[in-house]
């Protein structure tokens, strides 16, 4: 046991890296324990649940599941440290990733290392909102436009009706209001604070619609008319954003590109242009990136986010530029629904994973969003880097042979 | 304990429904145990892992995770029985769904009940393939077209080179081969059997590309040029399919629409047209449905599928028609990557969830795919039904008031 | 010549229809002359140019062409009368269509006839704007967000800088301002009056950008960053609109559906759903209609609109519903750039075609837009009707055989 | 008159450029005449119709128009010479462009000059086909799949039935056959020779469908189910192509980039990436270019192509690369329907415009396609070059001020 303490101490003071401890441990179980205890010590938290079968089914039954028969278990690995330069947080973080895809954690880890060495990821939450877009049917086009005008002219009353149902939700705007024949699709846009907010905005929108119906005779066909757009990929959300709109960037010095990523800036730029931009364009894809879904998926599962939101969360565009040899690299994710309270975040293991990053509970979602953006940047840089290392290697080989 | 046996017996002979047992049990834990034991008895399987902290980290470390610190736990609920009329299977099934979104299991359950009462879901695996689409750079347009012709003329050799790397994978075609300037994007299309197949087709494609490079001087910029399209939403996959292409349909008699779904066929058709078709169209969405992502997500997590594939898996189109008062309802999912072996399916809890449906291991993926399609149909019918019940209720109320 | 006068008189008092005059004339030339003279008499206009080679090349050289060698000629046919119930106009109109596609004018004509008999097309200009979306590059993400904030906080100054360059243009908003990495795409949205406005908004946007650059150090990479979106099909314009956003609807009584369109309401609804909605969805198309491009194309050429705007102008969605046997039918065109002054409208033949509808010059673009919407409705109803007549006929035949 | 001959002679032997003749002529009319006579002399053709009101309405009435009242006139300007290095043609061409958008001809002209000086445009017709995609309804999903199998198994019979209706059309494949619920969307793909082919493939497809209906009981809902995709923008056509699939490329030496385009290769690459790739991506656009629609529109009008096909014809992707300082620039147009016989090409002025390029009549469509591709390359290079010249100028100015 002395030895274990020693390893943890070395981890704490940076003499040892996370992936190196397997060399000093007898078996996987011990290594797993050490990593966890290191986190517990470093952050003064308790990680009992991810080490035990511990889900409180009584609680889960109230809010999360019906007809329960047990729980699934998915392994959680740790990537990091990842340096984040945000508005809500600055510092280095370990990021828990739940996945069964081998090599993903290692790949993200490599990206974290390059980014941290380069000075960290600059990240920003560019926008923050949750939406509900019902479909309304009017008696005629003329009537539909009257309802549209009524919505514009009575925003304050609709806002009041919506907000009376919630403590934290604020109705920001109803925009756009799309007219198709005599159908009307108004998009209700809310600020929802630290919870993901779908339930909140659904209830609030319903109350506003009751007022609208009462005043104008508008008929609500469905509370969701797919202009939300919830859990479906869409250009609307790509353009307008939904959930958190995130951007992360890093400038990787030429040396790090060469030594750590084993490639060149030009090779990365070409892979990004030919694959993420042109390749996606020619496929009719709205995911102009290489693997956002992997990082978004793994961090969503680890932290109790809604798995169906991976669909939206993985939209976005990667850019790469050569700045006098150095690499400018960025990820833009317009549509990432996130929560640090409510929903699945209250599940015991999710809470612990959030605590590893100190982002469980109220007032933490901005910080969490910044870490998510940085993590996606790390994974994306790592994969595009690896692909372009192959690109470069093949180019050299072909040159030699030519 | 006598009582417990009695409940299980009543479940087995159909006297009791799954959601009714809470009335006879003292607490949630007991109800959970009873449901699990019922499944164990009914299907002669062991469900020890979903009831215990049991992940074998030693094994996971080999294939699924790095830097592990433990596992997350997500509750699993049971929907069903769901009657499936497929080519690979016929019969009634209980479907395990892992989710933290309250009411989802109950919603799917309601759909299962309506479908089963209506005679079951007709399901088919319309197509089955896995793809890899590299990006190649030629010296010029002329050169690119020469390489394109070479690919067409030497398909057999490329097929041989690809298939030498795999026991189960078969290269079906290389199509389309898209040319953009001097870039070339050939799409390698494989049959992969019971495994999801991404790794298999990546390795096989790489070997074929080695031959191509050697023979033509083609330069491979990246093994994936985003024409795959892997883990990104795309029109290409919507049109051409990827993974399993699934269709499920049901004809719900007017009586069941009215009594069980509390709505009318016309109300369902209008919700489907105005929301799933027009609403998605006007949002620039390629998900012409209401909630495929929820069912795909919950079944993917329960059974160890790759969570990032939820992005593709949830693409698709719902149709609804009025056939002399009865409801024709269908879901089409062109792009569902699935496995019953390999990857995350070997995780202990995933295996048990697959076993509940008797779809773990070789030769089972067709059956599994059919159950997945039926489950999506159930969830979709339930939600569209619920939305249109509201539609109908509001219409009646407005009429009364008018 | 007495005879000619007689025919024209019969046309004027409605005893004769346009397509019937060929029976009473000796040759095509005479029929063409009579139609033209009928219009001249009815509307008190001169149609000398469409009957003669008359383009004033001196004038064209100033604004419309370089290196001229002559003119092309495309035949113009007349559809109508079409009854329009709009906000800007009510009444019956003849619509000039320039096309070389045989049967198009006849098809639109049939639609006009059905609509007019049904009481006319209800049309509205739902929105009206012209946009320019430059791409700006900032030094970093942080800098990009500062510029974004500056734009939000100094809208009034930017508006002033923009509007100083134009008499008629008004800057309505700069929205959205999309951030991708360190690039910024602000969309400048203007009201442009009766001219199409692309030149106006380009100059105005440039002036506003000069201010922005001067104040913030923002670097404008290109005056158009493709967020305009000008002359390219886009989901952004489908959702947000550009040019005139038009909707037209008609309720066609069951009798007219049966007698004039030779089909049933249900057959039309099914063709619309399976072709225009589902068929377009599965093709990754953003044109959820059957032939808007034909009508938009023919009316654009006849009236001197920019032919490249046919790309945007033909986006849109057709809906069809069964209302107790009658047909509700609508077209929605979110993105139709139109002008009644400037650009190609000053070409002699374009002006005459505009005059046929009394929409040449200032203050007429709203009326013109309404006629355009009604014309698209007519052509769309005619084609969907014809397709569904075939649908119905085949169904009957199969039934008889079955 | 001596003078006129002299100018024409200087044009013929290259001493004078087209845009320079205005200096030596008294008025526009004379300059227009000289340009036309130069073409007549150079190519031994007659250009009487573009100089006169001459449309034979008798002929037009048979195939192109109904209810004619005259013709519109649009000025035609000349761009070139443009050097084309194709498979079907090599040499220099003058391209007639019909437009009312001032500066377009001049802009294309500038591009022609840069390309020709750089050695010409390398162009290829990558693919060539015309399609029709009906929608079929089956009794059930099972039935739909039987019909799908029947189509696959009886391709030869369907081909025979289709081809019996046409002399030139060949049915290449029926692919994809998309299934949505119980609807079936087979895409009939034809080779159509020198005519655009829409009518041909419609008739041929109808005959094949008659056989299909007779043999399988399939019910054809509509001859076009929007999987064609005709005259609507679509990802399907972007990926699979329709009409002529065209690529054109040029390598512009650094000197020409700097001296003629007044910019740098890097500036052009950045404008292309930030505007045509990223800007279009973030707009949900499937036109990843800057102005294909302008050139396609102007050449379509001049040569009697169907104006509604401008919608499809302007889809495509522009690429730009820096090759050691020189500029690699390409345009890819997957979906350009073209004809040199039939339809509007028989209109007198269209025929003359085709004759200017020696592409009127049978056996000429491949050559025509190559010139079209080169013209689009010229216009695109010119505009992207101009935008990036501004980009560069601003950068220098800002640097000076900074």
GROMACS .gro file of C-alpha atoms in nm, chain C residues 18-20 22 27-29 31-33 35-36 39 47 49-55 57-58 60-61 63-80 96-107 109 132 135 137 178-180 182-183 185 199 206 210 213-214 217-237 267 270-271 273-280 282-294 296-299 301-312 314-315 343-345 347 349-350 353 356 387-388 390-392 394-395 397-398 401, chain D residues 18-20 22 27-29 31-33 35-36 39 47 49-55 57-58 60-61 63-80 96-107 109 132 135 137 178-180 182-183 185 199 206 210 213-214 217-237 267 270-271 273-280 282-294 296-299 301-312 314-315 343-345 347 349-350 353 356 387-388 390-392 394-395 397-398 401:
model
  302
  822UNK     CA    1  -5.737   3.346  -7.605
  823UNK     CA    2  -5.663   2.996  -7.724
  824UNK     CA    3  -5.973   2.989  -7.942
  826UNK     CA    4  -5.653   3.034  -8.396
  831UNK     CA    5  -5.202   3.205  -8.984
  832UNK     CA    6  -5.000   3.221  -8.666
  833UNK     CA    7  -4.874   3.570  -8.738
  835UNK     CA    8  -5.320   3.528  -8.425
  836UNK     CA    9  -5.010   3.665  -8.256
  837UNK     CA   10  -5.096   4.016  -8.375
  839UNK     CA   11  -5.351   3.876  -7.908
  840UNK     CA   12  -5.109   4.163  -7.883
  843UNK     CA   13  -5.375   4.353  -7.484
  851UNK     CA   14  -4.641   4.646  -7.738
  853UNK     CA   15  -4.095   4.596  -7.905
  854UNK     CA   16  -4.197   4.236  -7.851
  855UNK     CA   17  -4.311   4.247  -8.213
  856UNK     CA   18  -3.992   4.398  -8.351
  857UNK     CA   19  -3.617   4.384  -8.330
  858UNK     CA   20  -3.582   4.692  -8.121
  859UNK     CA   21  -3.335   4.660  -7.842
  861UNK     CA   22  -2.802   4.861  -7.768
  862UNK     CA   23  -2.666   5.200  -7.673
  864UNK     CA   24  -2.798   4.818  -7.293
  865UNK     CA   25  -2.428   4.880  -7.318
  867UNK     CA   26  -2.593   4.885  -6.780
  868UNK     CA   27  -2.660   4.537  -6.913
  869UNK     CA   28  -2.398   4.397  -7.145
  870UNK     CA   29  -2.044   4.418  -7.280
  871UNK     CA   30  -1.909   4.315  -7.620
  872UNK     CA   31  -2.261   4.291  -7.760
  873UNK     CA   32  -2.326   4.111  -8.086
  874UNK     CA   33  -2.705   4.120  -8.099
  875UNK     CA   34  -2.994   3.972  -7.904
  876UNK     CA   35  -3.150   3.638  -7.845
  877UNK     CA   36  -3.522   3.602  -7.894
  878UNK     CA   37  -3.744   3.374  -7.691
  879UNK     CA   38  -4.116   3.343  -7.764
  880UNK     CA   39  -4.361   3.486  -7.513
  881UNK     CA   40  -4.698   3.323  -7.455
  882UNK     CA   41  -4.990   3.444  -7.252
  883UNK     CA   42  -5.158   3.261  -6.966
  884UNK     CA   43  -5.475   3.378  -6.800
  900UNK     CA   44  -4.661   3.676  -7.009
  901UNK     CA   45  -4.434   3.369  -7.000
  902UNK     CA   46  -4.112   3.346  -7.201
  903UNK     CA   47  -4.014   2.987  -7.262
  904UNK     CA   48  -3.914   2.734  -7.522
  905UNK     CA   49  -4.066   2.443  -7.334
  906UNK     CA   50  -4.374   2.339  -7.526
  907UNK     CA   51  -4.694   2.288  -7.321
  908UNK     CA   52  -4.582   2.502  -7.028
  909UNK     CA   53  -4.802   2.800  -7.115
  910UNK     CA   54  -5.094   2.568  -7.181
  911UNK     CA   55  -5.039   2.394  -6.848
  913UNK     CA   56  -5.332   2.832  -6.841
  936UNK     CA   57  -2.548   4.055  -4.815
  939UNK     CA   58  -1.689   3.706  -4.435
  941UNK     CA   59  -1.152   3.741  -4.023
  982UNK     CA   60  -2.242   3.335  -3.744
  983UNK     CA   61  -1.903   3.259  -3.586
  984UNK     CA   62  -1.685   2.978  -3.722
  986UNK     CA   63  -1.215   3.313  -3.595
  987UNK     CA   64  -1.426   3.386  -3.901
  989UNK     CA   65  -2.034   3.594  -4.107
 1003UNK     CA   66  -2.616   4.628  -5.611
 1010UNK     CA   67  -1.936   4.785  -4.808
 1014UNK     CA   68  -1.551   5.033  -4.383
 1017UNK     CA   69  -1.295   4.791  -4.008
 1018UNK     CA   70  -1.195   5.138  -3.901
 1021UNK     CA   71  -0.969   4.631  -3.694
 1022UNK     CA   72  -1.191   4.361  -3.844
 1023UNK     CA   73  -1.051   4.234  -4.170
 1024UNK     CA   74  -1.303   4.178  -4.451
 1025UNK     CA   75  -1.195   3.869  -4.645
 1026UNK     CA   76  -1.474   3.900  -4.902
 1027UNK     CA   77  -1.776   4.122  -4.944
 1028UNK     CA   78  -1.979   3.808  -5.000
 1029UNK     CA   79  -1.910   3.517  -4.769
 1030UNK     CA   80  -2.197   3.308  -4.916
 1031UNK     CA   81  -2.423   3.373  -4.618
 1032UNK     CA   82  -2.622   3.605  -4.846
 1033UNK     CA   83  -2.711   3.344  -5.002
 1034UNK     CA   84  -2.710   3.484  -5.356
 1035UNK     CA   85  -2.790   3.258  -5.653
 1036UNK     CA   86  -2.718   2.935  -5.467
 1037UNK     CA   87  -2.983   2.705  -5.319
 1038UNK     CA   88  -2.972   2.713  -4.938
 1039UNK     CA   89  -3.159   2.606  -4.629
 1040UNK     CA   90  -3.085   2.947  -4.479
 1041UNK     CA   91  -3.296   3.123  -4.742
 1071UNK     CA   92  -5.548   1.165  -5.544
 1074UNK     CA   93  -5.142   1.157  -5.222
 1075UNK     CA   94  -4.934   1.276  -5.518
 1077UNK     CA   95  -4.730   1.381  -5.013
 1078UNK     CA   96  -4.551   1.097  -5.190
 1079UNK     CA   97  -4.376   1.311  -5.453
 1080UNK     CA   98  -4.331   1.668  -5.330
 1081UNK     CA   99  -4.277   1.587  -4.962
 1082UNK     CA  100  -4.143   1.229  -4.929
 1083UNK     CA  101  -3.977   1.211  -5.271
 1084UNK     CA  102  -3.791   1.536  -5.216
 1086UNK     CA  103  -3.540   1.111  -4.975
 1087UNK     CA  104  -3.346   1.296  -5.248
 1088UNK     CA  105  -3.188   1.546  -5.014
 1089UNK     CA  106  -3.370   1.816  -5.209
 1090UNK     CA  107  -3.471   2.154  -5.074
 1091UNK     CA  108  -3.731   2.201  -5.347
 1092UNK     CA  109  -4.043   2.039  -5.201
 1093UNK     CA  110  -4.252   2.108  -5.509
 1094UNK     CA  111  -4.302   1.979  -5.859
 1095UNK     CA  112  -4.222   2.261  -6.101
 1096UNK     CA  113  -4.185   2.607  -5.945
 1097UNK     CA  114  -3.871   2.655  -6.158
 1098UNK     CA  115  -4.070   2.644  -6.480
 1100UNK     CA  116  -4.042   3.132  -6.209
 1101UNK     CA  117  -3.811   3.085  -6.506
 1102UNK     CA  118  -4.067   3.186  -6.768
 1103UNK     CA  119  -4.191   3.490  -6.580
 1105UNK     CA  120  -3.727   3.591  -6.855
 1106UNK     CA  121  -4.039   3.769  -6.975
 1107UNK     CA  122  -4.000   4.053  -6.727
 1108UNK     CA  123  -3.624   4.108  -6.723
 1109UNK     CA  124  -3.546   3.957  -6.383
 1110UNK     CA  125  -3.196   3.813  -6.330
 1111UNK     CA  126  -3.199   3.462  -6.478
 1112UNK     CA  127  -2.949   3.339  -6.215
 1113UNK     CA  128  -3.206   3.415  -5.946
 1114UNK     CA  129  -3.423   3.133  -6.081
 1115UNK     CA  130  -3.204   2.914  -5.859
 1116UNK     CA  131  -3.329   3.075  -5.540
 1118UNK     CA  132  -3.775   2.811  -5.725
 1119UNK     CA  133  -3.721   2.692  -5.367
 1147UNK     CA  134  -3.154   4.594  -6.402
 1148UNK     CA  135  -3.308   4.398  -6.686
 1149UNK     CA  136  -3.655   4.545  -6.635
 1151UNK     CA  137  -3.497   4.630  -7.153
 1153UNK     CA  138  -3.944   4.386  -7.417
 1154UNK     CA  139  -3.927   4.333  -7.041
 1157UNK     CA  140  -4.430   4.243  -7.045
 1160UNK     CA  141  -4.924   4.387  -6.959
 1191UNK     CA  142  -5.007   1.364  -6.245
 1192UNK     CA  143  -5.286   1.266  -6.009
 1194UNK     CA  144  -5.297   0.966  -6.430
 1195UNK     CA  145  -5.272   0.817  -6.081
 1196UNK     CA  146  -5.650   0.796  -6.061
 1198UNK     CA  147  -5.439   0.383  -6.345
 1199UNK     CA  148  -5.607   0.300  -6.014
 1201UNK     CA  149  -5.794   0.051  -6.463
 1202UNK     CA  150  -5.614  -0.176  -6.218
 1205UNK     CA  151  -5.865  -0.568  -6.406
 1224UNK     CA  152  -1.284   4.253  -7.908
 1225UNK     CA  153  -1.328   4.509  -7.635
 1226UNK     CA  154  -1.094   4.753  -7.807
 1228UNK     CA  155  -1.528   5.069  -7.953
 1233UNK     CA  156  -2.140   5.419  -8.232
 1234UNK     CA  157  -2.249   5.104  -8.057
 1235UNK     CA  158  -2.446   4.979  -8.353
 1237UNK     CA  159  -1.932   4.801  -8.304
 1238UNK     CA  160  -2.203   4.539  -8.266
 1239UNK     CA  161  -2.209   4.487  -8.642
 1241UNK     CA  162  -1.819   4.193  -8.387
 1242UNK     CA  163  -2.087   3.994  -8.560
 1245UNK     CA  164  -1.758   3.602  -8.625
 1253UNK     CA  165  -2.571   3.558  -8.787
 1255UNK     CA  166  -3.125   3.634  -8.668
 1256UNK     CA  167  -2.956   3.779  -8.364
 1257UNK     CA  168  -2.947   4.101  -8.560
 1258UNK     CA  169  -3.312   4.097  -8.661
 1259UNK     CA  170  -3.660   4.023  -8.537
 1260UNK     CA  171  -3.685   3.690  -8.702
 1261UNK     CA  172  -3.838   3.423  -8.486
 1263UNK     CA  173  -4.356   3.176  -8.480
 1264UNK     CA  174  -4.514   2.909  -8.695
 1266UNK     CA  175  -4.226   2.789  -8.239
 1267UNK     CA  176  -4.594   2.720  -8.202
 1269UNK     CA  177  -4.291   2.282  -8.017
 1270UNK     CA  178  -4.207   2.573  -7.794
 1271UNK     CA  179  -4.495   2.800  -7.702
 1272UNK     CA  180  -4.872   2.844  -7.681
 1273UNK     CA  181  -5.075   3.165  -7.703
 1274UNK     CA  182  -4.774   3.354  -7.839
 1275UNK     CA  183  -4.774   3.733  -7.844
 1276UNK     CA  184  -4.420   3.802  -7.962
 1277UNK     CA  185  -4.068   3.752  -7.831
 1278UNK     CA  186  -3.850   3.891  -7.560
 1279UNK     CA  187  -3.505   4.012  -7.652
 1280UNK     CA  188  -3.201   3.985  -7.429
 1281UNK     CA  189  -2.864   4.123  -7.536
 1282UNK     CA  190  -2.587   3.879  -7.617
 1283UNK     CA  191  -2.225   3.962  -7.544
 1284UNK     CA  192  -1.913   3.778  -7.640
 1285UNK     CA  193  -1.644   3.645  -7.405
 1286UNK     CA  194  -1.317   3.499  -7.521
 1302UNK     CA  195  -2.196   3.402  -7.643
 1303UNK     CA  196  -2.358   3.506  -7.315
 1304UNK     CA  197  -2.716   3.639  -7.295
 1305UNK     CA  198  -2.768   3.848  -6.986
 1306UNK     CA  199  -2.892   4.179  -6.857
 1307UNK     CA  200  -2.649   4.183  -6.566
 1308UNK     CA  201  -2.392   4.449  -6.643
 1309UNK     CA  202  -2.024   4.351  -6.599
 1310UNK     CA  203  -2.087   3.976  -6.624
 1311UNK     CA  204  -1.948   3.942  -6.978
 1312UNK     CA  205  -1.651   4.159  -6.887
 1313UNK     CA  206  -1.586   3.948  -6.578
 1315UNK     CA  207  -1.378   3.777  -7.031
 1338UNK     CA  208  -3.661   0.989  -6.428
 1341UNK     CA  209  -4.311   0.691  -5.726
 1343UNK     CA  210  -4.713   0.233  -5.425
 1384UNK     CA  211  -3.537   0.371  -5.257
 1385UNK     CA  212  -3.801   0.219  -5.029
 1386UNK     CA  213  -3.999   0.438  -4.788
 1388UNK     CA  214  -4.465   0.087  -4.888
 1389UNK     CA  215  -4.361   0.348  -5.144
 1391UNK     CA  216  -3.876   0.523  -5.580
 1405UNK     CA  217  -3.907   1.401  -7.286
 1412UNK     CA  218  -4.357   0.523  -6.880
 1416UNK     CA  219  -4.643  -0.025  -6.799
 1419UNK     CA  220  -4.745  -0.270  -6.357
 1420UNK     CA  221  -4.867  -0.547  -6.579
 1423UNK     CA  222  -4.941  -0.515  -5.994
 1424UNK     CA  223  -4.727  -0.218  -5.888
 1425UNK     CA  224  -4.929   0.101  -5.884
 1426UNK     CA  225  -4.759   0.408  -6.030
 1427UNK     CA  226  -4.864   0.709  -5.822
 1428UNK     CA  227  -4.676   0.959  -6.037
 1429UNK     CA  228  -4.436   0.938  -6.329
 1430UNK     CA  229  -4.210   1.172  -6.141
 1431UNK     CA  230  -4.164   1.107  -5.771
 1432UNK     CA  231  -3.900   1.381  -5.735
 1433UNK     CA  232  -3.614   1.132  -5.724
 1434UNK     CA  233  -3.524   1.244  -6.078
 1435UNK     CA  234  -3.442   1.521  -5.947
 1436UNK     CA  235  -3.562   1.757  -6.223
 1437UNK     CA  236  -3.533   2.136  -6.180
 1438UNK     CA  237  -3.497   2.122  -5.803
 1439UNK     CA  238  -3.166   2.150  -5.614
 1440UNK     CA  239  -3.074   1.818  -5.451
 1441UNK     CA  240  -2.794   1.635  -5.276
 1442UNK     CA  241  -2.879   1.329  -5.482
 1443UNK     CA  242  -2.780   1.504  -5.805
 1473UNK     CA  243  -0.546   3.518  -5.101
 1476UNK     CA  244  -0.841   3.180  -4.842
 1477UNK     CA  245  -1.138   3.342  -5.015
 1479UNK     CA  246  -1.211   2.825  -4.828
 1480UNK     CA  247  -1.382   3.088  -4.613
 1481UNK     CA  248  -1.654   3.178  -4.864
 1482UNK     CA  249  -1.722   2.891  -5.103
 1483UNK     CA  250  -1.658   2.606  -4.857
 1484UNK     CA  251  -1.719   2.731  -4.500
 1485UNK     CA  252  -1.966   3.007  -4.590
 1486UNK     CA  253  -2.180   2.769  -4.792
 1488UNK     CA  254  -2.283   2.729  -4.253
 1489UNK     CA  255  -2.571   2.841  -4.478
 1490UNK     CA  256  -2.698   2.492  -4.546
 1491UNK     CA  257  -2.624   2.557  -4.912
 1492UNK     CA  258  -2.546   2.292  -5.170
 1493UNK     CA  259  -2.382   2.543  -5.401
 1494UNK     CA  260  -2.021   2.551  -5.285
 1495UNK     CA  261  -1.919   2.815  -5.535
 1496UNK     CA  262  -1.945   3.185  -5.592
 1497UNK     CA  263  -2.135   3.240  -5.918
 1498UNK     CA  264  -2.185   2.931  -6.134
 1499UNK     CA  265  -2.549   3.039  -6.181
 1500UNK     CA  266  -2.444   3.353  -6.367
 1502UNK     CA  267  -2.477   2.878  -6.659
 1503UNK     CA  268  -2.770   3.118  -6.687
 1504UNK     CA  269  -2.614   3.335  -6.957
 1505UNK     CA  270  -2.496   3.046  -7.170
 1507UNK     CA  271  -3.026   3.157  -7.249
 1508UNK     CA  272  -2.792   3.225  -7.541
 1509UNK     CA  273  -2.809   2.866  -7.664
 1510UNK     CA  274  -3.173   2.775  -7.605
 1511UNK     CA  275  -3.130   2.542  -7.308
 1512UNK     CA  276  -3.423   2.510  -7.065
 1513UNK     CA  277  -3.404   2.808  -6.828
 1514UNK     CA  278  -3.549   2.603  -6.541
 1515UNK     CA  279  -3.244   2.378  -6.559
 1516UNK     CA  280  -3.029   2.666  -6.435
 1517UNK     CA  281  -3.140   2.546  -6.090
 1518UNK     CA  282  -2.959   2.216  -6.123
 1520UNK     CA  283  -2.544   2.576  -6.100
 1521UNK     CA  284  -2.477   2.318  -5.828
 1549UNK     CA  285  -3.610   2.187  -7.755
 1550UNK     CA  286  -3.511   2.550  -7.753
 1551UNK     CA  287  -3.191   2.492  -7.953
 1553UNK     CA  288  -3.493   2.872  -8.206
 1555UNK     CA  289  -3.100   3.288  -8.235
 1556UNK     CA  290  -3.008   2.989  -8.022
 1559UNK     CA  291  -2.516   3.116  -8.083
 1562UNK     CA  292  -2.049   3.054  -8.305
 1593UNK     CA  293  -1.282   3.933  -5.428
 1594UNK     CA  294  -0.937   3.825  -5.319
 1596UNK     CA  295  -0.993   4.333  -5.250
 1597UNK     CA  296  -0.897   4.105  -4.962
 1598UNK     CA  297  -0.531   4.160  -5.039
 1600UNK     CA  298  -0.742   4.572  -4.755
 1601UNK     CA  299  -0.480   4.359  -4.585
 1603UNK     CA  300  -0.387   4.896  -4.621
 1604UNK     CA  301  -0.452   4.768  -4.271
 1607UNK     CA  302  -0.207   5.168  -4.090
   0.00000   0.00000   0.00000
